[in-house]
Amino acid sequence: MKDQSPLHQPVAPIEQRVAAMEAALEERGLNVRAFIEDVTHLAEEKWLPENGARVVAKAWTDAAFRQRLLANGRDAVGELGLTMPPHHRHLVVLENTPALHNVICCTLCSCTAYTVIGLPPDWYKDFDYRSRVVRQSRTVLAEMGLRLAPEIEIRVWDTTADTRYMVLPLRPSHTEGWSEERLAGIVTKDSMIGVSRL
Amino acid sequence: MDGIHDLGGKQGFGRVRHAPNAPVFHARWEVRANALYSVGVKLGIFNMDEYRHAIERMDPRHYLSAGYYERSLTGAATLYVEKGVLTRDELEQRANGAFPLSGPSAPGRGNVPTRRRFKPGDRVRVRDDYVPGHVRMPGYIRGKTGTVVSESPAYPFPDAHAHGIASEDEPTYDVRFRAEELWPNSADPALVHVGVFQSYLELVD
């Protein structure tokens, strides 16, 4: 394989590289255009944080479900009709408490439980978050607007294998008596990554 | 490989450019680039470990200057070329310009023969291994000691799976480290949990 392009040739703009690859694969009969439509639909309509929000709201209101979720996340989200790709064999749900705060990251790439909490936001994939959150967790969280009291312990979870994580945020005290549906409406992707509290 | 992708604990990066409800995609080409890699996985042309490793093999200068979806596109294009599905010349002709690809792969490895089962509470050390091919051990835990919290189901061993080497699936262990021990006098106090493949670990007596 050639590592270097001929020096006289400037790098093609990214849009042209995408179009080139798409056209070349299409010509091989891989039918990528139909696949792109499918994946676009999934990414924009199905892999949404509203999925995880339903999981969180149910865990807040149904103690038995919460126990099942903490014991086996993959099976428990399946009860709500949510699926995970075959290579995500394990979903670990990390429960925040008044004394403990969990935050997830992927220092080596940008792995997430995207079918449950949604595809990762841009900042999650940036080098600043990936490099710093494991080493300067409290500082990074404060910079992102989450100032945790010093007595709250922080646990950072680095997604280095195909086990996936999501944070079960602490239920806000002012939501006493709320319906599951109303509770789901306040759960954000950021809170399930662990960079905010609700 | 000790590549540019292994960013955990690297210093010099700045504030996270965070916005609430940050978009996943910024342009249509990003959605399409994402699909072009996933179709390769879906059709069995390459697996996730090969894909991750292809991104890790990018020229570090390109890796750092490219956004996430350009890295994804570069890794996938590299594999389509290496697997003989496409040629680089064709891609460059169609793109009307250079199409940078990742560098060549170094050899992978099979499971470590002396690997063993661990149980929650075991004290373990991450082996002092230097691997030229794909590995899912972040450099910041190499040689460090932690505590096993739990065991996951078995997964394909990435060091082999990214290189087409036959191997046994291995469990990963949720190993808990203290940030202050990973970076003495140079970290915010916290517990850092890492999913560590069995082959990367040895028991501390």
PDB file of N, CA and C in Angstrom, chain A residues 94-168:
ATOM      1  N   LEU A  94     -24.620   2.591  36.202  1.00  0.00           N
ATOM      2  CA  LEU A  94     -23.865   3.153  37.317  1.00  0.00           C
ATOM      3  C   LEU A  94     -24.763   4.128  38.065  1.00  0.00           C
ATOM      4  N   GLU A  95     -25.083   3.775  39.290  1.00  0.00           N
ATOM      5  CA  GLU A  95     -26.069   4.550  40.040  1.00  0.00           C
ATOM      6  C   GLU A  95     -25.404   5.663  40.842  1.00  0.00           C
ATOM      7  N   ASN A  96     -25.801   6.893  40.560  1.00  0.00           N
ATOM      8  CA  ASN A  96     -25.331   8.010  41.385  1.00  0.00           C
ATOM      9  C   ASN A  96     -26.066   8.019  42.718  1.00  0.00           C
ATOM     10  N   THR A  97     -25.380   8.462  43.756  1.00  0.00           N
ATOM     11  CA  THR A  97     -26.005   8.641  45.078  1.00  0.00           C
ATOM     12  C   THR A  97     -25.585  10.026  45.571  1.00  0.00           C
ATOM     13  N   PRO A  98     -26.158  10.481  46.675  1.00  0.00           N
ATOM     14  CA  PRO A  98     -25.722  11.796  47.180  1.00  0.00           C
ATOM     15  C   PRO A  98     -24.210  11.852  47.428  1.00  0.00           C
ATOM     16  N   ALA A  99     -23.584  10.695  47.734  1.00  0.00           N
ATOM     17  CA  ALA A  99     -22.163  10.699  48.082  1.00  0.00           C
ATOM     18  C   ALA A  99     -21.257  10.244  46.937  1.00  0.00           C
ATOM     19  N   LEU A 100     -21.845   9.859  45.803  1.00  0.00           N
ATOM     20  CA  LEU A 100     -21.056   9.244  44.732  1.00  0.00           C
ATOM     21  C   LEU A 100     -21.522   9.759  43.375  1.00  0.00           C
ATOM     22  N   HIS A 101     -20.565  10.144  42.549  1.00  0.00           N
ATOM     23  CA  HIS A 101     -20.908  10.606  41.203  1.00  0.00           C
ATOM     24  C   HIS A 101     -20.111   9.817  40.174  1.00  0.00           C
ATOM     25  N   ASN A 102     -20.815   9.272  39.180  1.00  0.00           N
ATOM     26  CA  ASN A 102     -20.175   8.507  38.099  1.00  0.00           C
ATOM     27  C   ASN A 102     -20.127   9.322  36.821  1.00  0.00           C
ATOM     28  N   VAL A 103     -19.050   9.144  36.062  1.00  0.00           N
ATOM     29  CA  VAL A 103     -18.943   9.797  34.747  1.00  0.00           C
ATOM     30  C   VAL A 103     -18.251   8.829  33.792  1.00  0.00           C
ATOM     31  N   ILE A 104     -18.730   8.764  32.547  1.00  0.00           N
ATOM     32  CA  ILE A 104     -18.177   7.809  31.581  1.00  0.00           C
ATOM     33  C   ILE A 104     -17.394   8.527  30.480  1.00  0.00           C
ATOM     34  N   CYS A 105     -16.466   7.786  29.886  1.00  0.00           N
ATOM     35  CA  CYS A 105     -15.670   8.333  28.786  1.00  0.00           C
ATOM     36  C   CYS A 105     -15.120   7.165  27.973  1.00  0.00           C
ATOM     37  N   CYS A 106     -14.411   7.485  26.898  1.00  0.00           N
ATOM     38  CA  CYS A 106     -13.654   6.485  26.148  1.00  0.00           C
ATOM     39  C   CYS A 106     -12.384   7.177  25.704  1.00  0.00           C
ATOM     40  N   THR A 107     -11.281   6.880  26.412  1.00  0.00           N
ATOM     41  CA  THR A 107     -10.024   7.598  26.113  1.00  0.00           C
ATOM     42  C   THR A 107      -9.405   7.141  24.797  1.00  0.00           C
ATOM     43  N   LEU A 108      -9.681   5.893  24.376  1.00  0.00           N
ATOM     44  CA  LEU A 108      -9.016   5.351  23.188  1.00  0.00           C
ATOM     45  C   LEU A 108      -9.756   5.660  21.892  1.00  0.00           C
ATOM     46  N   CYS A 109     -11.071   5.832  21.968  1.00  0.00           N
ATOM     47  CA  CYS A 109     -11.831   6.197  20.761  1.00  0.00           C
ATOM     48  C   CYS A 109     -13.043   6.990  21.207  1.00  0.00           C
ATOM     49  N   SER A 110     -14.240   6.475  21.037  1.00  0.00           N
ATOM     50  CA  SER A 110     -15.415   7.227  21.502  1.00  0.00           C
ATOM     51  C   SER A 110     -16.593   6.295  21.707  1.00  0.00           C
ATOM     52  N   CYS A 111     -16.341   5.147  22.337  1.00  0.00           N
ATOM     53  CA  CYS A 111     -17.393   4.149  22.497  1.00  0.00           C
ATOM     54  C   CYS A 111     -18.480   4.637  23.451  1.00  0.00           C
ATOM     55  N   THR A 112     -19.721   4.303  23.116  1.00  0.00           N
ATOM     56  CA  THR A 112     -20.865   4.605  23.990  1.00  0.00           C
ATOM     57  C   THR A 112     -21.952   3.559  23.747  1.00  0.00           C
ATOM     58  N   ALA A 113     -22.886   3.498  24.671  1.00  0.00           N
ATOM     59  CA  ALA A 113     -24.088   2.675  24.489  1.00  0.00           C
ATOM     60  C   ALA A 113     -25.067   3.490  23.655  1.00  0.00           C
ATOM     61  N   TYR A 114     -24.756   3.667  22.357  1.00  0.00           N
ATOM     62  CA  TYR A 114     -25.475   4.671  21.570  1.00  0.00           C
ATOM     63  C   TYR A 114     -26.926   4.321  21.289  1.00  0.00           C
ATOM     64  N   THR A 115     -27.259   3.029  21.328  1.00  0.00           N
ATOM     65  CA  THR A 115     -28.671   2.700  21.086  1.00  0.00           C
ATOM     66  C   THR A 115     -29.538   3.064  22.289  1.00  0.00           C
ATOM     67  N   VAL A 116     -28.897   3.263  23.440  1.00  0.00           N
ATOM     68  CA  VAL A 116     -29.647   3.578  24.658  1.00  0.00           C
ATOM     69  C   VAL A 116     -29.560   5.065  25.008  1.00  0.00           C
ATOM     70  N   ILE A 117     -28.357   5.618  25.033  1.00  0.00           N
ATOM     71  CA  ILE A 117     -28.230   7.028  25.452  1.00  0.00           C
ATOM     72  C   ILE A 117     -28.062   7.971  24.262  1.00  0.00           C
ATOM     73  N   GLY A 118     -28.022   7.429  23.047  1.00  0.00           N
ATOM     74  CA  GLY A 118     -27.831   8.257  21.852  1.00  0.00           C
ATOM     75  C   GLY A 118     -26.373   8.276  21.440  1.00  0.00           C
ATOM     76  N   LEU A 119     -26.125   8.651  20.194  1.00  0.00           N
ATOM     77  CA  LEU A 119     -24.744   8.743  19.703  1.00  0.00           C
ATOM     78  C   LEU A 119     -24.000   9.804  20.517  1.00  0.00           C
ATOM     79  N   PRO A 120     -22.691   9.636  20.667  1.00  0.00           N
ATOM     80  CA  PRO A 120     -21.965  10.575  21.540  1.00  0.00           C
ATOM     81  C   PRO A 120     -21.959  11.995  20.972  1.00  0.00           C
ATOM     82  N   PRO A 121     -22.092  12.988  21.854  1.00  0.00           N
ATOM     83  CA  PRO A 121     -22.005  14.381  21.390  1.00  0.00           C
ATOM     84  C   PRO A 121     -20.583  14.711  20.943  1.00  0.00           C
ATOM     85  N   ASP A 122     -20.456  15.800  20.205  1.00  0.00           N
ATOM     86  CA  ASP A 122     -19.138  16.150  19.641  1.00  0.00           C
ATOM     87  C   ASP A 122     -18.055  16.279  20.711  1.00  0.00           C
ATOM     88  N   TRP A 123     -18.360  16.954  21.816  1.00  0.00           N
ATOM     89  CA  TRP A 123     -17.327  17.188  22.832  1.00  0.00           C
ATOM     90  C   TRP A 123     -16.824  15.881  23.468  1.00  0.00           C
ATOM     91  N   TYR A 124     -17.667  14.842  23.511  1.00  0.00           N
ATOM     92  CA  TYR A 124     -17.280  13.546  24.088  1.00  0.00           C
ATOM     93  C   TYR A 124     -16.161  12.909  23.256  1.00  0.00           C
ATOM     94  N   LYS A 125     -16.160  13.222  21.945  1.00  0.00           N
ATOM     95  CA  LYS A 125     -15.186  12.635  21.023  1.00  0.00           C
ATOM     96  C   LYS A 125     -13.946  13.507  20.873  1.00  0.00           C
ATOM     97  N   ASP A 126     -14.008  14.716  21.433  1.00  0.00           N
ATOM     98  CA  ASP A 126     -12.864  15.633  21.304  1.00  0.00           C
ATOM     99  C   ASP A 126     -11.710  15.201  22.210  1.00  0.00           C
ATOM    100  N   PHE A 127     -10.504  15.624  21.817  1.00  0.00           N
ATOM    101  CA  PHE A 127      -9.304  15.218  22.554  1.00  0.00           C
ATOM    102  C   PHE A 127      -9.275  15.793  23.968  1.00  0.00           C
ATOM    103  N   ASP A 128      -9.876  16.957  24.161  1.00  0.00           N
ATOM    104  CA  ASP A 128      -9.823  17.598  25.477  1.00  0.00           C
ATOM    105  C   ASP A 128     -10.527  16.725  26.526  1.00  0.00           C
ATOM    106  N   TYR A 129     -11.718  16.252  26.181  1.00  0.00           N
ATOM    107  CA  TYR A 129     -12.463  15.397  27.116  1.00  0.00           C
ATOM    108  C   TYR A 129     -11.747  14.059  27.283  1.00  0.00           C
ATOM    109  N   ARG A 130     -11.367  13.433  26.181  1.00  0.00           N
ATOM    110  CA  ARG A 130     -10.755  12.095  26.244  1.00  0.00           C
ATOM    111  C   ARG A 130      -9.454  12.109  27.046  1.00  0.00           C
ATOM    112  N   SER A 131      -8.648  13.155  26.902  1.00  0.00           N
ATOM    113  CA  SER A 131      -7.356  13.177  27.585  1.00  0.00           C
ATOM    114  C   SER A 131      -7.494  13.547  29.055  1.00  0.00           C
ATOM    115  N   ARG A 132      -8.429  14.449  29.373  1.00  0.00           N
ATOM    116  CA  ARG A 132      -8.400  15.065  30.703  1.00  0.00           C
ATOM    117  C   ARG A 132      -9.342  14.459  31.724  1.00  0.00           C
ATOM    118  N   VAL A 133     -10.467  13.875  31.288  1.00  0.00           N
ATOM    119  CA  VAL A 133     -11.481  13.535  32.300  1.00  0.00           C
ATOM    120  C   VAL A 133     -11.016  12.405  33.221  1.00  0.00           C
ATOM    121  N   VAL A 134     -10.128  11.519  32.753  1.00  0.00           N
ATOM    122  CA  VAL A 134      -9.653  10.445  33.636  1.00  0.00           C
ATOM    123  C   VAL A 134      -8.694  10.974  34.699  1.00  0.00           C
ATOM    124  N   ARG A 135      -7.992  12.034  34.370  1.00  0.00           N
ATOM    125  CA  ARG A 135      -6.934  12.517  35.261  1.00  0.00           C
ATOM    126  C   ARG A 135      -7.353  13.738  36.082  1.00  0.00           C
ATOM    127  N   GLN A 136      -8.214  14.547  35.511  1.00  0.00           N
ATOM    128  CA  GLN A 136      -8.625  15.783  36.181  1.00  0.00           C
ATOM    129  C   GLN A 136     -10.149  15.839  36.246  1.00  0.00           C
ATOM    130  N   SER A 137     -10.737  14.764  36.751  1.00  0.00           N
ATOM    131  CA  SER A 137     -12.194  14.641  36.668  1.00  0.00           C
ATOM    132  C   SER A 137     -12.921  15.806  37.329  1.00  0.00           C
ATOM    133  N   ARG A 138     -12.542  16.132  38.536  1.00  0.00           N
ATOM    134  CA  ARG A 138     -13.284  17.165  39.262  1.00  0.00           C
ATOM    135  C   ARG A 138     -13.135  18.525  38.577  1.00  0.00           C
ATOM    136  N   THR A 139     -11.926  18.790  38.087  1.00  0.00           N
ATOM    137  CA  THR A 139     -11.664  20.058  37.396  1.00  0.00           C
ATOM    138  C   THR A 139     -12.469  20.132  36.101  1.00  0.00           C
ATOM    139  N   VAL A 140     -12.448  19.052  35.334  1.00  0.00           N
ATOM    140  CA  VAL A 140     -13.152  19.050  34.040  1.00  0.00           C
ATOM    141  C   VAL A 140     -14.655  19.193  34.257  1.00  0.00           C
ATOM    142  N   LEU A 141     -15.185  18.451  35.238  1.00  0.00           N
ATOM    143  CA  LEU A 141     -16.626  18.564  35.502  1.00  0.00           C
ATOM    144  C   LEU A 141     -16.984  19.990  35.918  1.00  0.00           C
ATOM    145  N   ALA A 142     -16.152  20.609  36.745  1.00  0.00           N
ATOM    146  CA  ALA A 142     -16.427  21.991  37.175  1.00  0.00           C
ATOM    147  C   ALA A 142     -16.391  22.932  35.977  1.00  0.00           C
ATOM    148  N   GLU A 143     -15.422  22.726  35.098  1.00  0.00           N
ATOM    149  CA  GLU A 143     -15.354  23.570  33.889  1.00  0.00           C
ATOM    150  C   GLU A 143     -16.606  23.405  33.034  1.00  0.00           C
ATOM    151  N   MET A 144     -17.198  22.210  33.102  1.00  0.00           N
ATOM    152  CA  MET A 144     -18.402  21.957  32.303  1.00  0.00           C
ATOM    153  C   MET A 144     -19.669  22.361  33.048  1.00  0.00           C
ATOM    154  N   GLY A 145     -19.492  22.975  34.212  1.00  0.00           N
ATOM    155  CA  GLY A 145     -20.636  23.518  34.930  1.00  0.00           C
ATOM    156  C   GLY A 145     -21.134  22.659  36.072  1.00  0.00           C
ATOM    157  N   LEU A 146     -20.459  21.548  36.355  1.00  0.00           N
ATOM    158  CA  LEU A 146     -20.888  20.667  37.448  1.00  0.00           C
ATOM    159  C   LEU A 146     -19.867  20.771  38.585  1.00  0.00           C
ATOM    160  N   ARG A 147     -20.220  21.579  39.580  1.00  0.00           N
ATOM    161  CA  ARG A 147     -19.331  21.751  40.735  1.00  0.00           C
ATOM    162  C   ARG A 147     -19.785  20.818  41.844  1.00  0.00           C
ATOM    163  N   LEU A 148     -18.996  19.771  42.073  1.00  0.00           N
ATOM    164  CA  LEU A 148     -19.376  18.771  43.069  1.00  0.00           C
ATOM    165  C   LEU A 148     -18.727  19.123  44.398  1.00  0.00           C
ATOM    166  N   ALA A 149     -19.497  18.947  45.479  1.00  0.00           N
ATOM    167  CA  ALA A 149     -18.944  19.180  46.816  1.00  0.00           C
ATOM    168  C   ALA A 149     -17.746  18.244  47.019  1.00  0.00           C
ATOM    169  N   PRO A 150     -16.739  18.709  47.760  1.00  0.00           N
ATOM    170  CA  PRO A 150     -15.505  17.919  47.897  1.00  0.00           C
ATOM    171  C   PRO A 150     -15.739  16.534  48.488  1.00  0.00           C
ATOM    172  N   GLU A 151     -16.792  16.376  49.303  1.00  0.00           N
ATOM    173  CA  GLU A 151     -17.008  15.065  49.939  1.00  0.00           C
ATOM    174  C   GLU A 151     -17.667  14.059  48.987  1.00  0.00           C
ATOM    175  N   ILE A 152     -18.116  14.500  47.818  1.00  0.00           N
ATOM    176  CA  ILE A 152     -18.696  13.558  46.852  1.00  0.00           C
ATOM    177  C   ILE A 152     -17.562  12.853  46.106  1.00  0.00           C
ATOM    178  N   GLU A 153     -17.578  11.528  46.177  1.00  0.00           N
ATOM    179  CA  GLU A 153     -16.536  10.758  45.485  1.00  0.00           C
ATOM    180  C   GLU A 153     -16.869  10.661  43.994  1.00  0.00           C
ATOM    181  N   ILE A 154     -15.835  10.767  43.165  1.00  0.00           N
ATOM    182  CA  ILE A 154     -16.026  10.650  41.712  1.00  0.00           C
ATOM    183  C   ILE A 154     -15.470   9.310  41.244  1.00  0.00           C
ATOM    184  N   ARG A 155     -16.259   8.633  40.406  1.00  0.00           N
ATOM    185  CA  ARG A 155     -15.777   7.424  39.722  1.00  0.00           C
ATOM    186  C   ARG A 155     -15.846   7.669  38.226  1.00  0.00           C
ATOM    187  N   VAL A 156     -14.714   7.500  37.559  1.00  0.00           N
ATOM    188  CA  VAL A 156     -14.632   7.674  36.106  1.00  0.00           C
ATOM    189  C   VAL A 156     -14.572   6.294  35.480  1.00  0.00           C
ATOM    190  N   TRP A 157     -15.362   6.067  34.434  1.00  0.00           N
ATOM    191  CA  TRP A 157     -15.422   4.753  33.773  1.00  0.00           C
ATOM    192  C   TRP A 157     -14.918   4.898  32.348  1.00  0.00           C
ATOM    193  N   ASP A 158     -13.778   4.266  32.055  1.00  0.00           N
ATOM    194  CA  ASP A 158     -13.171   4.351  30.722  1.00  0.00           C
ATOM    195  C   ASP A 158     -13.625   3.126  29.914  1.00  0.00           C
ATOM    196  N   THR A 159     -14.312   3.386  28.804  1.00  0.00           N
ATOM    197  CA  THR A 159     -14.907   2.320  27.978  1.00  0.00           C
ATOM    198  C   THR A 159     -13.836   1.722  27.066  1.00  0.00           C
ATOM    199  N   THR A 160     -12.968   0.888  27.631  1.00  0.00           N
ATOM    200  CA  THR A 160     -11.857   0.350  26.842  1.00  0.00           C
ATOM    201  C   THR A 160     -12.201  -0.993  26.207  1.00  0.00           C
ATOM    202  N   ALA A 161     -13.252  -1.660  26.690  1.00  0.00           N
ATOM    203  CA  ALA A 161     -13.666  -2.941  26.101  1.00  0.00           C
ATOM    204  C   ALA A 161     -15.065  -2.756  25.533  1.00  0.00           C
ATOM    205  N   ASP A 162     -15.740  -3.838  25.180  1.00  0.00           N
ATOM    206  CA  ASP A 162     -17.071  -3.687  24.595  1.00  0.00           C
ATOM    207  C   ASP A 162     -18.191  -3.749  25.625  1.00  0.00           C
ATOM    208  N   THR A 163     -17.846  -3.698  26.897  1.00  0.00           N
ATOM    209  CA  THR A 163     -18.850  -3.441  27.918  1.00  0.00           C
ATOM    210  C   THR A 163     -19.249  -1.975  27.798  1.00  0.00           C
ATOM    211  N   ARG A 164     -20.542  -1.698  27.876  1.00  0.00           N
ATOM    212  CA  ARG A 164     -21.016  -0.321  27.762  1.00  0.00           C
ATOM    213  C   ARG A 164     -21.580   0.154  29.094  1.00  0.00           C
ATOM    214  N   TYR A 165     -21.523   1.468  29.301  1.00  0.00           N
ATOM    215  CA  TYR A 165     -21.962   2.049  30.563  1.00  0.00           C
ATOM    216  C   TYR A 165     -23.013   3.122  30.341  1.00  0.00           C
ATOM    217  N   MET A 166     -23.881   3.295  31.326  1.00  0.00           N
ATOM    218  CA  MET A 166     -24.705   4.503  31.388  1.00  0.00           C
ATOM    219  C   MET A 166     -24.884   4.866  32.860  1.00  0.00           C
ATOM    220  N   VAL A 167     -25.008   6.159  33.098  1.00  0.00           N
ATOM    221  CA  VAL A 167     -25.174   6.628  34.473  1.00  0.00           C
ATOM    222  C   VAL A 167     -26.664   6.698  34.784  1.00  0.00           C
ATOM    223  N   LEU A 168     -27.034   6.206  35.960  1.00  0.00           N
ATOM    224  CA  LEU A 168     -28.400   6.390  36.469  1.00  0.00           C
ATOM    225  C   LEU A 168     -28.357   7.615  37.379  1.00  0.00           C
TER     226      LEU A 168
END
